[in-house]
Amino acid sequence: MTHEADQPIEWLRCDAPASDVVITSRVRLARNFAGFPFTGRADTSERAQILRIAQSQILDADLAPKVMWVDITELSDTERRVLVERHLISSNHAEGDQPRAVAVSSPDERLAIMVNEEDHLRIQVIRAGLDLTDAFEQANTADDKIESRADFAFSPRFGYLTACPTNVGTGLRVSAMLHLPALRLTGDLEKVKRAAKGMNLAVRGFFGEGSEAAGDLYQISNQTTLGRSEREILQQFEQVVVPRIMEFERSARLTLAQKRPYFFEDQIFRALAILRSARLMKIEEAMTLLGVVRLGIVSSLINDVPLATLHNLILNVQTAHLQRTHKRNMSQRERRIERAALIRNALKEPNHG
Amino acid sequence: MSHQCDRCGKPATVHEVTVHAGEKVERNLCQECAREEGLVAGPHAPINELITKFVMSHGAAAKKQSAQSPRAKPCPVCGITLAQFKQSGLLGCPSCYTSFADALAPLIERMQQGATHHSGKTPRRAGATVDRHERIALLRRQLHDAIQAEQYERAASLRDQIIQTGEPVAPSSDTPDPQNACGGDDGREAP
Ligand SMILES: [Zn+2]
Ligand SMILES: [Zn+2]
């Protein structure tokens, strides 16, 4: 593993479009090689064969200046969790000893290709802020380059064939990670979630399917992959769906600031004060408070904490990152102590460089 | 419209309508009981969320005669059965899409908000091997449908796709009947 916490990882950038609400945009293409069963049905030797084919094709395809191939079966549990916390692989992909890998563009981590997940290839590209078009271009180019050396399972009627029919057609999933703290504070979050489901979107927490929303972060994504072209799916999502939800959050922030300024500022400075003082910090509490402080920063109420510091904390307070920093497994109590110390140190007054 | 589970009395989330010998039987089940009866997929969330209401033409009766039922015939390429797919939510191989075409088509249509056909990227290599006429005939049929439905944006994008193939937008007399376009979908699939 060559990850370093202070590398310029794409999703920690802070200068991105619409980043007051949109943390990241993500695009994923599901692909399978023709002539093999889908991963779940493939035996160990078939999976090993798929892995070898994918490895040579991905590494020869010149997808990025530097592409790192990570054989997940060779990693420790903590290293696997680090990949999950960085959103490079799914939790499912971290489990088990069957042949599986992920290819990651380094050091930006914009491109990550999971091999032998539910589908043979899951080509994922991430961008900070709202920038799905650019993310799609990179994913599409990677797909073209790999496809020029491989036969993908495809039918004219159903498009790209995937293990689960919910992905069939374009195999394209577009998603955005949104920061919606004001909607929680005004109590309008459920209304917006219902509206999102009405627009046929999936709404999930920070860590994907079934996870709770940590730090008021929500992932929304398209549900249908068949019948519309990639451009149509993208356009609808980027120009209609996300802006609509963004507007809900922005108007909730405005309402709070104008109609309940003391409550609004109290929430924000109280969160900052706790983070600057606490000696024991659970992960859930840390994420919630960091989310509220982020709201204070993008609302220009907190001016002595750079957004980059905050984004780095969101990553480094996670359990596996914490253990990796300290190079050992820690008990829950130790983690709470070290997490609180890490946060206090990063948010120390006066501001460090 | 809040039903209780027929088996245990908890709130029902799965409503199954079985048509058997022309008779409609409705059952309401909670998630756990539905899972035990194999009606919803277990660990795979998306399909689990999607298949909460469906019509099956085979039902409890068909289960008993499963061994002989044509529905129970496994995919000849990978060997999974339709029942296994319904359990896991996952198909076994690309050929499953043709092996289970009859059962899958309506399911996909429901999952995909009424969409039945791909409209989007085609792999370049597949473009060369998949029957080119079929592909163009399909695009033309989709274009026709889009114009009928007054979906002009979609129509424009389909027209562009046809132009990109180098073929005329309107069919000439020697192109195959567009009716055949959906016949064989196995162009790209495993041998
Ligand atoms: Zn029940
Ligand atoms: Zn099969």
Coordinates of C-alpha atoms and ligand atoms in Angstrom, one line a residue:
Chain A
M1 CA 0.0 0.0 0.0
T2 CA 1.4 3.3 -1.0
H3 CA -1.5 5.5 0.2
E4 CA -0.5 8.6 2.1
A5 CA -3.1 10.6 3.9
D6 CA -1.8 14.0 2.7
Q7 CA -1.8 13.1 -1.0
P8 CA -4.2 15.2 -3.1
I9 CA -7.0 12.8 -3.3
E10 CA -9.7 13.9 -5.6
W11 CA -12.6 13.8 -3.2
L12 CA -10.8 16.0 -0.6
R13 CA -10.4 18.9 -3.0
C14 CA -12.4 22.0 -1.9
D15 CA -12.4 24.3 -5.0
A16 CA -14.9 22.3 -6.9
P17 CA -18.2 23.5 -8.5
A18 CA -21.3 23.6 -6.2
S19 CA -19.1 22.2 -3.4
D20 CA -21.2 24.1 -0.8
V21 CA -23.7 21.2 -1.1
V22 CA -22.1 18.6 -3.5
I23 CA -19.1 16.8 -2.0
T24 CA -18.5 14.4 -4.9
S25 CA -19.9 13.2 -8.2
R26 CA -19.4 9.6 -9.2
V27 CA -19.9 7.6 -12.3
R28 CA -19.8 3.8 -12.6
L29 CA -19.9 1.5 -15.6
A30 CA -20.6 -2.2 -15.1
R31 CA -19.0 -4.5 -17.7
N32 CA -18.5 -8.3 -18.1
F33 CA -16.2 -10.3 -20.4
A34 CA -18.1 -12.5 -22.9
G35 CA -17.4 -16.2 -22.5
F36 CA -17.3 -16.3 -18.7
P37 CA -20.0 -16.7 -16.1
F38 CA -20.7 -13.7 -14.0
T39 CA -18.4 -13.5 -10.9
G40 CA -20.9 -15.0 -8.5
R41 CA -21.2 -18.1 -10.6
A42 CA -17.5 -18.4 -11.6
D43 CA -15.4 -20.9 -9.7
T44 CA -12.0 -20.0 -8.3
S45 CA -10.0 -20.9 -11.4
E46 CA -12.4 -18.9 -13.7
R47 CA -12.2 -15.9 -11.3
A48 CA -8.4 -16.2 -11.4
Q49 CA -8.5 -16.3 -15.2
I50 CA -10.8 -13.2 -15.3
L51 CA -8.4 -11.4 -12.9
R52 CA -5.4 -12.2 -15.1
I53 CA -7.2 -11.0 -18.3
A54 CA -8.4 -7.8 -16.5
Q55 CA -5.0 -7.1 -15.1
S56 CA -3.1 -7.2 -18.4
Q57 CA -5.8 -5.2 -20.1
I58 CA -6.1 -2.5 -17.5
L59 CA -2.4 -2.1 -17.0
D60 CA -1.7 -2.0 -20.7
A61 CA -4.5 0.3 -21.5
D62 CA -2.7 3.5 -20.5
L63 CA -5.7 4.7 -18.4
A64 CA -3.7 7.2 -16.3
P65 CA -0.1 8.2 -15.8
K66 CA 0.1 5.8 -12.9
V67 CA -2.2 2.9 -12.2
M68 CA -1.8 0.9 -9.1
W69 CA -3.0 -2.8 -9.1
V70 CA -4.1 -4.0 -5.7
D71 CA -4.7 -7.7 -5.1
I72 CA -7.2 -7.5 -2.3
T73 CA -6.6 -11.1 -1.1
E74 CA -3.1 -10.1 -0.1
L75 CA -4.3 -7.2 2.1
S76 CA -4.8 -7.2 5.9
D77 CA -8.3 -6.4 7.2
T78 CA -7.3 -2.9 8.1
E79 CA -5.9 -2.2 4.6
R80 CA -9.1 -3.5 3.1
R81 CA -11.1 -1.2 5.3
V82 CA -8.9 1.7 4.3
L83 CA -10.0 1.1 0.7
V84 CA -13.6 1.0 1.7
E85 CA -13.3 4.2 3.8
R86 CA -11.7 5.9 0.7
H87 CA -14.7 4.8 -1.4
L88 CA -12.4 2.9 -3.7
I89 CA -14.1 -0.5 -3.2
S90 CA -17.5 -1.6 -1.8
S91 CA -17.8 -3.4 1.5
N92 CA -18.7 -6.5 -0.4
H93 CA -15.6 -6.3 -2.4
A94 CA -13.5 -6.2 0.8
E95 CA -14.8 -9.5 2.0
G96 CA -13.6 -13.0 1.3
D97 CA -10.6 -14.8 -0.2
Q98 CA -11.8 -15.4 -3.8
P99 CA -9.5 -13.8 -6.4
R100 CA -10.4 -10.0 -6.6
A101 CA -8.6 -6.8 -7.1
V102 CA -8.9 -3.1 -7.6
A103 CA -6.9 -0.9 -10.0
V104 CA -6.5 2.7 -8.8
S105 CA -5.1 5.8 -10.5
S106 CA -2.4 7.2 -8.3
P107 CA -2.1 9.6 -6.5
D108 CA -5.3 11.3 -7.5
E109 CA -7.6 8.2 -7.0
R110 CA -10.0 9.5 -9.5
L111 CA -10.3 6.2 -11.3
A112 CA -10.9 2.9 -9.5
I113 CA -11.7 -0.3 -11.3
M114 CA -13.0 -3.1 -9.2
V115 CA -12.3 -6.6 -10.7
N116 CA -14.5 -9.6 -9.8
E117 CA -17.1 -7.6 -7.8
E118 CA -20.7 -8.5 -8.7
D119 CA -19.7 -7.8 -12.3
H120 CA -16.2 -8.6 -13.8
L121 CA -15.4 -4.9 -14.0
R122 CA -16.9 -1.9 -12.2
I123 CA -15.2 1.2 -13.7
Q124 CA -15.7 4.0 -11.3
V125 CA -14.6 7.7 -11.7
I126 CA -15.0 10.3 -9.0
R127 CA -14.8 14.1 -9.1
A128 CA -15.0 16.7 -6.3
G129 CA -18.2 18.8 -6.4
L130 CA -20.7 18.6 -9.2
D131 CA -18.9 17.5 -12.3
L132 CA -20.5 14.4 -13.7
T133 CA -19.8 15.2 -17.4
D134 CA -16.1 15.2 -16.8
A135 CA -16.3 12.0 -14.6
F136 CA -18.3 10.3 -17.4
E137 CA -15.7 11.3 -20.1
Q138 CA -12.9 9.6 -18.1
A139 CA -15.0 6.5 -17.4
N140 CA -16.1 6.3 -21.0
T141 CA -12.5 6.7 -22.3
A142 CA -11.3 4.0 -19.9
D143 CA -14.1 1.7 -21.2
D144 CA -13.2 2.4 -24.8
K145 CA -9.6 1.5 -24.1
I146 CA -10.3 -1.7 -22.3
E147 CA -13.0 -2.7 -24.8
S148 CA -10.5 -2.3 -27.7
R149 CA -8.7 -5.4 -26.3
A150 CA -11.7 -7.3 -24.9
D151 CA -15.1 -8.7 -25.8
F152 CA -17.7 -7.5 -23.4
A153 CA -21.0 -9.3 -23.0
F154 CA -23.5 -7.3 -24.9
S155 CA -26.9 -7.7 -26.6
P156 CA -28.5 -5.3 -29.0
R157 CA -31.7 -5.5 -27.1
F158 CA -30.5 -5.4 -23.5
G159 CA -27.2 -3.6 -24.0
Y160 CA -24.3 -4.4 -21.6
L161 CA -25.3 -7.6 -19.8
T162 CA -24.8 -7.5 -16.1
A163 CA -25.2 -10.0 -13.2
C164 CA -28.1 -8.0 -11.8
P165 CA -30.8 -6.9 -14.3
T166 CA -31.1 -3.6 -12.4
N167 CA -27.8 -2.6 -14.1
V168 CA -28.4 -3.8 -17.6
G169 CA -28.3 -1.5 -20.6
T170 CA -25.8 1.2 -20.2
G171 CA -24.5 -0.3 -17.0
L172 CA -24.2 3.3 -15.9
R173 CA -24.8 4.5 -12.4
V174 CA -24.4 8.2 -11.7
S175 CA -24.4 9.5 -8.1
A176 CA -23.7 12.5 -6.1
M177 CA -22.7 12.7 -2.4
L178 CA -24.7 15.6 -0.9
H179 CA -24.2 17.4 2.4
L180 CA -27.7 18.2 3.7
P181 CA -27.3 19.5 7.3
A182 CA -29.7 22.4 7.1
L183 CA -32.5 20.1 5.9
R184 CA -32.0 18.0 9.0
L185 CA -32.0 21.1 11.2
T186 CA -35.2 22.5 9.7
G187 CA -36.8 19.0 9.8
D188 CA -37.4 18.9 6.0
L189 CA -35.1 16.0 5.3
E190 CA -37.8 13.3 5.1
K191 CA -39.8 15.5 2.6
V192 CA -36.8 15.8 0.4
K193 CA -36.0 12.1 0.6
R194 CA -39.5 11.3 -0.5
A195 CA -39.2 13.8 -3.3
A196 CA -36.0 12.1 -4.4
K197 CA -37.6 8.7 -4.4
G198 CA -40.5 10.2 -6.4
M199 CA -37.9 11.2 -9.0
N200 CA -36.9 7.6 -9.1
L201 CA -33.6 8.0 -7.2
A202 CA -32.0 5.8 -4.7
V203 CA -31.0 7.6 -1.4
R204 CA -28.3 6.1 0.7
G205 CA -25.9 7.0 3.6
F206 CA -22.2 7.9 3.4
F207 CA -21.1 4.3 3.2
G208 CA -23.7 3.0 0.6
E209 CA -26.4 0.5 0.8
G210 CA -28.1 0.2 4.2
S211 CA -25.7 2.6 5.9
E212 CA -26.8 5.4 8.2
A213 CA -26.2 8.9 7.0
A214 CA -23.1 10.0 8.8
G215 CA -22.2 13.7 8.9
D216 CA -25.5 14.5 7.1
L217 CA -23.9 13.1 3.9
Y218 CA -26.2 11.3 1.5
Q219 CA -25.6 9.6 -1.8
I220 CA -28.3 9.8 -4.4
S221 CA -28.2 7.9 -7.6
N222 CA -30.2 6.9 -10.7
Q223 CA -32.2 3.7 -10.5
T224 CA -32.8 2.9 -14.2
T225 CA -30.0 2.0 -16.6
L226 CA -32.0 0.8 -19.7
G227 CA -33.8 2.7 -22.4
R228 CA -32.0 6.0 -22.2
S229 CA -28.6 6.9 -23.5
E230 CA -25.7 7.7 -21.2
R231 CA -26.0 11.4 -22.1
E232 CA -29.7 11.5 -21.4
I233 CA -29.1 9.8 -18.0
L234 CA -26.3 12.2 -17.2
Q235 CA -28.0 15.3 -18.3
Q236 CA -31.2 14.6 -16.4
F237 CA -29.2 13.9 -13.2
E238 CA -26.7 16.7 -13.4
Q239 CA -29.0 19.5 -14.7
V240 CA -32.4 18.6 -13.2
V241 CA -32.2 16.3 -10.2
V242 CA -29.1 17.4 -8.3
P243 CA -29.8 21.1 -8.7
R244 CA -33.3 20.6 -7.4
I245 CA -32.1 19.0 -4.2
M246 CA -29.3 21.5 -4.0
E247 CA -31.9 24.3 -4.0
F248 CA -33.8 22.7 -1.1
E249 CA -30.7 22.6 1.0
R250 CA -29.6 26.1 0.1
S251 CA -33.0 27.6 0.9
A252 CA -33.0 25.7 4.2
R253 CA -29.6 27.3 5.0
L254 CA -31.0 30.7 4.1
T255 CA -34.1 30.2 6.2
L256 CA -32.0 29.2 9.2
A257 CA -29.6 32.1 8.9
Q258 CA -32.3 34.7 8.4
K259 CA -35.2 33.4 10.7
R260 CA -33.3 31.6 13.4
P261 CA -29.8 33.2 13.4
Y262 CA -29.1 32.4 17.1
F263 CA -30.1 28.8 16.7
F264 CA -28.1 28.4 13.5
E265 CA -24.9 30.0 14.9
D266 CA -25.3 28.2 18.2
Q267 CA -25.5 24.8 16.4
I268 CA -22.3 25.6 14.4
F269 CA -20.2 27.1 17.2
R270 CA -21.3 24.5 19.7
A271 CA -20.2 21.7 17.3
L272 CA -16.8 23.4 16.8
A273 CA -16.4 23.9 20.6
I274 CA -17.1 20.2 21.3
L275 CA -14.6 19.1 18.6
R276 CA -12.0 21.5 20.1
S277 CA -12.5 20.2 23.6
A278 CA -13.7 16.6 23.7
R279 CA -11.4 13.9 25.1
L280 CA -13.4 10.9 23.9
M281 CA -15.0 10.9 20.5
K282 CA -17.3 8.2 18.9
I283 CA -17.2 8.0 15.1
E284 CA -20.9 8.8 14.8
E285 CA -20.6 11.9 16.9
A286 CA -17.4 13.0 15.1
M287 CA -19.1 12.7 11.7
T288 CA -22.2 14.6 12.8
L289 CA -20.2 17.5 14.4
L290 CA -17.7 17.7 11.5
G291 CA -20.7 17.9 9.2
V292 CA -22.2 20.8 11.2
V293 CA -18.8 22.6 11.2
R294 CA -18.5 22.1 7.4
L295 CA -21.8 24.0 7.2
G296 CA -20.3 26.8 9.3
I297 CA -17.3 27.0 7.0
V298 CA -19.3 27.1 3.7
S299 CA -21.7 29.6 5.3
S300 CA -18.6 31.8 6.2
L301 CA -19.4 31.8 9.9
I302 CA -16.3 29.8 10.7
N303 CA -13.2 31.5 9.1
D304 CA -10.3 29.9 10.9
V305 CA -10.7 26.4 9.7
P306 CA -9.8 25.6 6.1
L307 CA -12.3 23.3 4.3
A308 CA -9.3 21.0 3.4
T309 CA -8.6 20.4 7.1
L310 CA -12.1 19.4 7.6
H311 CA -12.3 17.1 4.6
N312 CA -9.0 15.4 5.8
L313 CA -10.6 14.9 9.2
I314 CA -13.7 13.3 7.7
L315 CA -11.4 10.7 6.2
N316 CA -8.8 10.3 9.0
V317 CA -11.2 9.9 11.9
Q318 CA -12.5 6.7 10.2
T319 CA -11.6 3.5 12.1
A320 CA -9.2 1.9 9.6
H321 CA -7.5 5.2 8.8
L322 CA -7.0 5.8 12.5
Q323 CA -5.4 2.4 13.0
R324 CA -3.3 2.8 10.0
T325 CA -2.0 6.1 11.3
H326 CA -1.1 4.5 14.6
K327 CA 0.1 1.3 12.9
R328 CA -1.7 -1.0 15.3
N329 CA -5.1 -2.4 16.1
M330 CA -6.8 -0.3 18.8
S331 CA -9.6 -1.0 21.2
Q332 CA -12.7 1.0 20.9
R333 CA -11.7 3.1 23.9
E334 CA -8.2 3.8 22.5
R335 CA -9.8 4.8 19.2
R336 CA -12.1 7.3 20.9
I337 CA -9.2 8.8 22.7
E338 CA -7.0 9.0 19.6
R339 CA -9.8 10.3 17.4
A340 CA -10.6 13.1 19.9
A341 CA -6.9 14.0 20.0
L342 CA -6.5 14.0 16.3
I343 CA -9.5 16.4 15.9
R344 CA -8.4 18.7 18.7
N345 CA -4.9 18.9 17.2
A346 CA -6.2 19.7 13.7
L347 CA -8.7 22.3 14.8
K348 CA -6.4 24.0 17.3
E349 CA -6.5 27.8 17.6
P350 CA -4.8 29.9 16.3
N351 CA -5.0 28.3 12.9
H352 CA -1.9 26.6 11.6
G353 CA -0.7 26.9 8.0
Chain B
M1 CA -54.3 -0.2 2.3
S2 CA -52.3 -1.7 5.2
H3 CA -52.4 -5.5 5.1
Q4 CA -51.3 -7.9 7.7
C5 CA -49.0 -10.8 6.9
D6 CA -51.1 -13.9 6.1
R7 CA -48.6 -16.1 8.0
C8 CA -47.6 -14.1 11.1
G9 CA -49.8 -11.0 11.3
K10 CA -47.0 -8.5 11.1
P11 CA -47.5 -5.6 8.7
A12 CA -47.2 -7.0 5.2
T13 CA -44.8 -5.5 2.7
V14 CA -45.0 -8.0 -0.1
H15 CA -48.1 -8.5 -2.1
E16 CA -48.1 -11.4 -4.4
V17 CA -50.8 -12.0 -7.0
T18 CA -50.8 -15.5 -8.3
V19 CA -52.8 -16.4 -11.4
H20 CA -53.4 -20.1 -11.4
A21 CA -55.9 -21.8 -13.7
G22 CA -57.5 -18.5 -14.4
E23 CA -58.1 -17.8 -10.8
K24 CA -56.4 -14.9 -9.1
V25 CA -55.1 -15.5 -5.6
E26 CA -53.7 -12.6 -3.5
R27 CA -51.4 -13.1 -0.6
N28 CA -49.9 -10.6 1.7
L29 CA -46.6 -11.3 3.5
C30 CA -44.1 -9.6 5.7
Q31 CA -40.5 -9.4 4.5
E32 CA -39.3 -12.3 6.6
C33 CA -42.1 -14.7 5.7
A34 CA -41.8 -13.7 2.0
R35 CA -38.1 -14.5 2.1
E36 CA -38.8 -17.8 3.7
E37 CA -41.2 -18.6 0.9
G38 CA -38.5 -17.6 -1.6
L39 CA -40.6 -14.6 -2.9
V40 CA -38.0 -11.9 -2.4
A41 CA -34.3 -12.0 -2.9
G42 CA -32.2 -12.3 0.2
P43 CA -29.0 -10.4 0.5
H44 CA -29.2 -8.4 -2.7
A45 CA -30.9 -5.1 -1.8
P46 CA -31.8 -3.5 -5.1
I47 CA -33.9 -6.3 -6.4
N48 CA -35.3 -6.9 -2.9
E49 CA -36.6 -3.3 -2.9
L50 CA -38.0 -3.6 -6.4
I51 CA -39.9 -6.8 -6.4
T52 CA -42.5 -6.0 -3.8
K53 CA -45.4 -6.5 -6.1
F54 CA -45.5 -8.8 -9.0
V55 CA -47.7 -11.2 -11.0
M56 CA -46.6 -14.8 -11.5
S57 CA -48.2 -17.1 -13.8
H58 CA -46.9 -20.1 -11.9
G59 CA -47.2 -20.2 -8.2
A60 CA -47.4 -22.6 -5.2
A61 CA -48.8 -25.2 -7.5
A62 CA -45.9 -24.9 -9.9
K63 CA -43.3 -25.4 -7.1
K64 CA -44.5 -28.9 -6.5
Q65 CA -44.0 -30.0 -10.1
S66 CA -40.8 -28.0 -10.4
A67 CA -38.7 -30.9 -11.6
Q68 CA -40.7 -31.4 -14.8
S69 CA -41.8 -27.8 -15.3
P70 CA -40.1 -26.0 -18.3
R71 CA -39.7 -23.0 -15.9
A72 CA -37.3 -25.0 -13.9
K73 CA -35.0 -25.7 -16.8
P74 CA -31.6 -24.3 -16.0
C75 CA -29.6 -22.0 -18.2
P76 CA -27.7 -24.4 -20.6
V77 CA -24.5 -22.4 -20.3
C78 CA -24.1 -21.7 -16.6
G79 CA -26.7 -24.1 -15.1
I80 CA -28.6 -21.7 -12.8
T81 CA -32.4 -21.9 -12.6
L82 CA -34.9 -19.2 -12.5
A83 CA -35.7 -20.0 -8.9
Q84 CA -32.0 -19.6 -8.0
F85 CA -32.0 -16.2 -9.7
K86 CA -35.1 -15.2 -7.7
Q87 CA -33.3 -16.2 -4.5
S88 CA -30.1 -14.3 -5.1
G89 CA -31.2 -11.5 -7.5
L90 CA -28.2 -12.4 -9.7
L91 CA -28.0 -14.1 -13.0
G92 CA -25.3 -16.7 -13.7
C93 CA -24.0 -15.7 -17.1
P94 CA -24.7 -13.5 -20.1
S95 CA -26.6 -16.3 -21.8
C96 CA -29.1 -16.3 -18.9
Y97 CA -30.6 -13.2 -20.7
T98 CA -31.6 -15.5 -23.6
S99 CA -32.3 -18.6 -21.6
F100 CA -34.8 -16.9 -19.3
A101 CA -35.9 -14.3 -21.8
D102 CA -39.6 -14.9 -21.3
A103 CA -39.5 -14.5 -17.6
L104 CA -36.9 -11.7 -17.6
A105 CA -38.4 -9.4 -20.1
P106 CA -41.4 -8.3 -18.0
L107 CA -39.3 -8.2 -14.9
I108 CA -36.7 -5.9 -16.5
E109 CA -39.4 -3.7 -17.9
R110 CA -40.8 -3.3 -14.4
M111 CA -37.4 -2.6 -12.9
Q112 CA -36.4 -0.2 -15.6
Q113 CA -39.5 2.0 -15.5
G114 CA -41.0 0.5 -18.6
A115 CA -37.9 0.5 -20.7
T116 CA -37.5 -2.6 -22.8
H117 CA -34.6 -1.9 -25.2
H118 CA -31.1 -0.6 -24.8
S119 CA -30.5 2.9 -26.2
G120 CA -26.9 4.0 -25.7
K121 CA -23.3 3.0 -26.2
T122 CA -22.5 -0.1 -28.3
P123 CA -19.0 -1.6 -27.9
R124 CA -17.0 -1.0 -31.1
R125 CA -15.9 -4.6 -31.4
A126 CA -19.4 -5.9 -30.7
G127 CA -20.6 -3.4 -33.3
A128 CA -18.5 -5.3 -35.8
T129 CA -19.6 -8.8 -34.8
V130 CA -23.2 -8.2 -33.8
D131 CA -25.4 -8.4 -36.8
R132 CA -25.2 -4.9 -38.1
H133 CA -28.5 -5.0 -39.9
E134 CA -30.2 -6.0 -36.7
R135 CA -28.7 -3.1 -34.8
I136 CA -29.7 -0.5 -37.5
A137 CA -33.2 -2.0 -37.8
L138 CA -33.6 -1.7 -34.1
L139 CA -32.5 1.9 -34.1
R140 CA -34.9 2.7 -36.9
R141 CA -37.7 1.0 -35.0
Q142 CA -36.8 3.0 -31.9
L143 CA -36.7 6.2 -33.9
H144 CA -40.1 5.4 -35.3
D145 CA -41.5 4.8 -31.8
A146 CA -39.9 8.0 -30.4
I147 CA -41.5 10.1 -33.2
Q148 CA -44.9 8.4 -32.6
A149 CA -44.5 9.3 -28.9
E150 CA -43.4 12.8 -29.7
Q151 CA -40.1 12.3 -27.8
Y152 CA -38.2 14.6 -30.2
E153 CA -35.0 14.8 -28.1
R154 CA -34.7 11.1 -28.1
A155 CA -35.6 10.9 -31.7
A156 CA -32.8 13.3 -32.6
S157 CA -30.3 11.2 -30.6
L158 CA -31.4 8.0 -32.3
R159 CA -31.2 9.7 -35.7
D160 CA -27.7 10.7 -34.9
Q161 CA -26.8 7.2 -33.9
I162 CA -28.1 5.9 -37.2
I163 CA -26.2 8.5 -39.1
Q164 CA -23.0 7.5 -37.2
T165 CA -23.3 4.0 -38.6
G166 CA -23.1 5.4 -42.1
E167 CA -26.5 4.0 -43.0
P168 CA -29.5 6.0 -44.3
V169 CA -32.0 7.0 -41.7
A170 CA -35.0 5.6 -43.6
P171 CA -34.8 1.9 -44.4
S172 CA -34.2 0.9 -48.0
S173 CA -36.1 -2.0 -49.5
D174 CA -33.3 -4.6 -49.0
T175 CA -32.9 -4.1 -45.3
P176 CA -34.4 -6.8 -43.1
D177 CA -37.8 -6.4 -41.6
P178 CA -37.5 -4.4 -38.4
Q179 CA -39.8 -7.0 -36.8
N180 CA -36.8 -9.3 -36.6
A181 CA -34.7 -6.8 -34.8
C182 CA -35.6 -8.2 -31.3
G183 CA -35.5 -11.8 -32.4
G184 CA -32.0 -13.0 -31.5
D185 CA -30.2 -11.1 -28.8
D186 CA -27.3 -13.5 -28.5
G187 CA -24.9 -11.6 -30.6
R188 CA -22.4 -11.1 -27.9
E189 CA -23.0 -13.9 -25.6
A190 CA -21.0 -16.8 -24.3
P191 CA -20.6 -19.7 -26.6
Ligands
ZN1 ZN -44.9 -12.8 8.3
ZN2 ZN -26.6 -18.6 -17.6

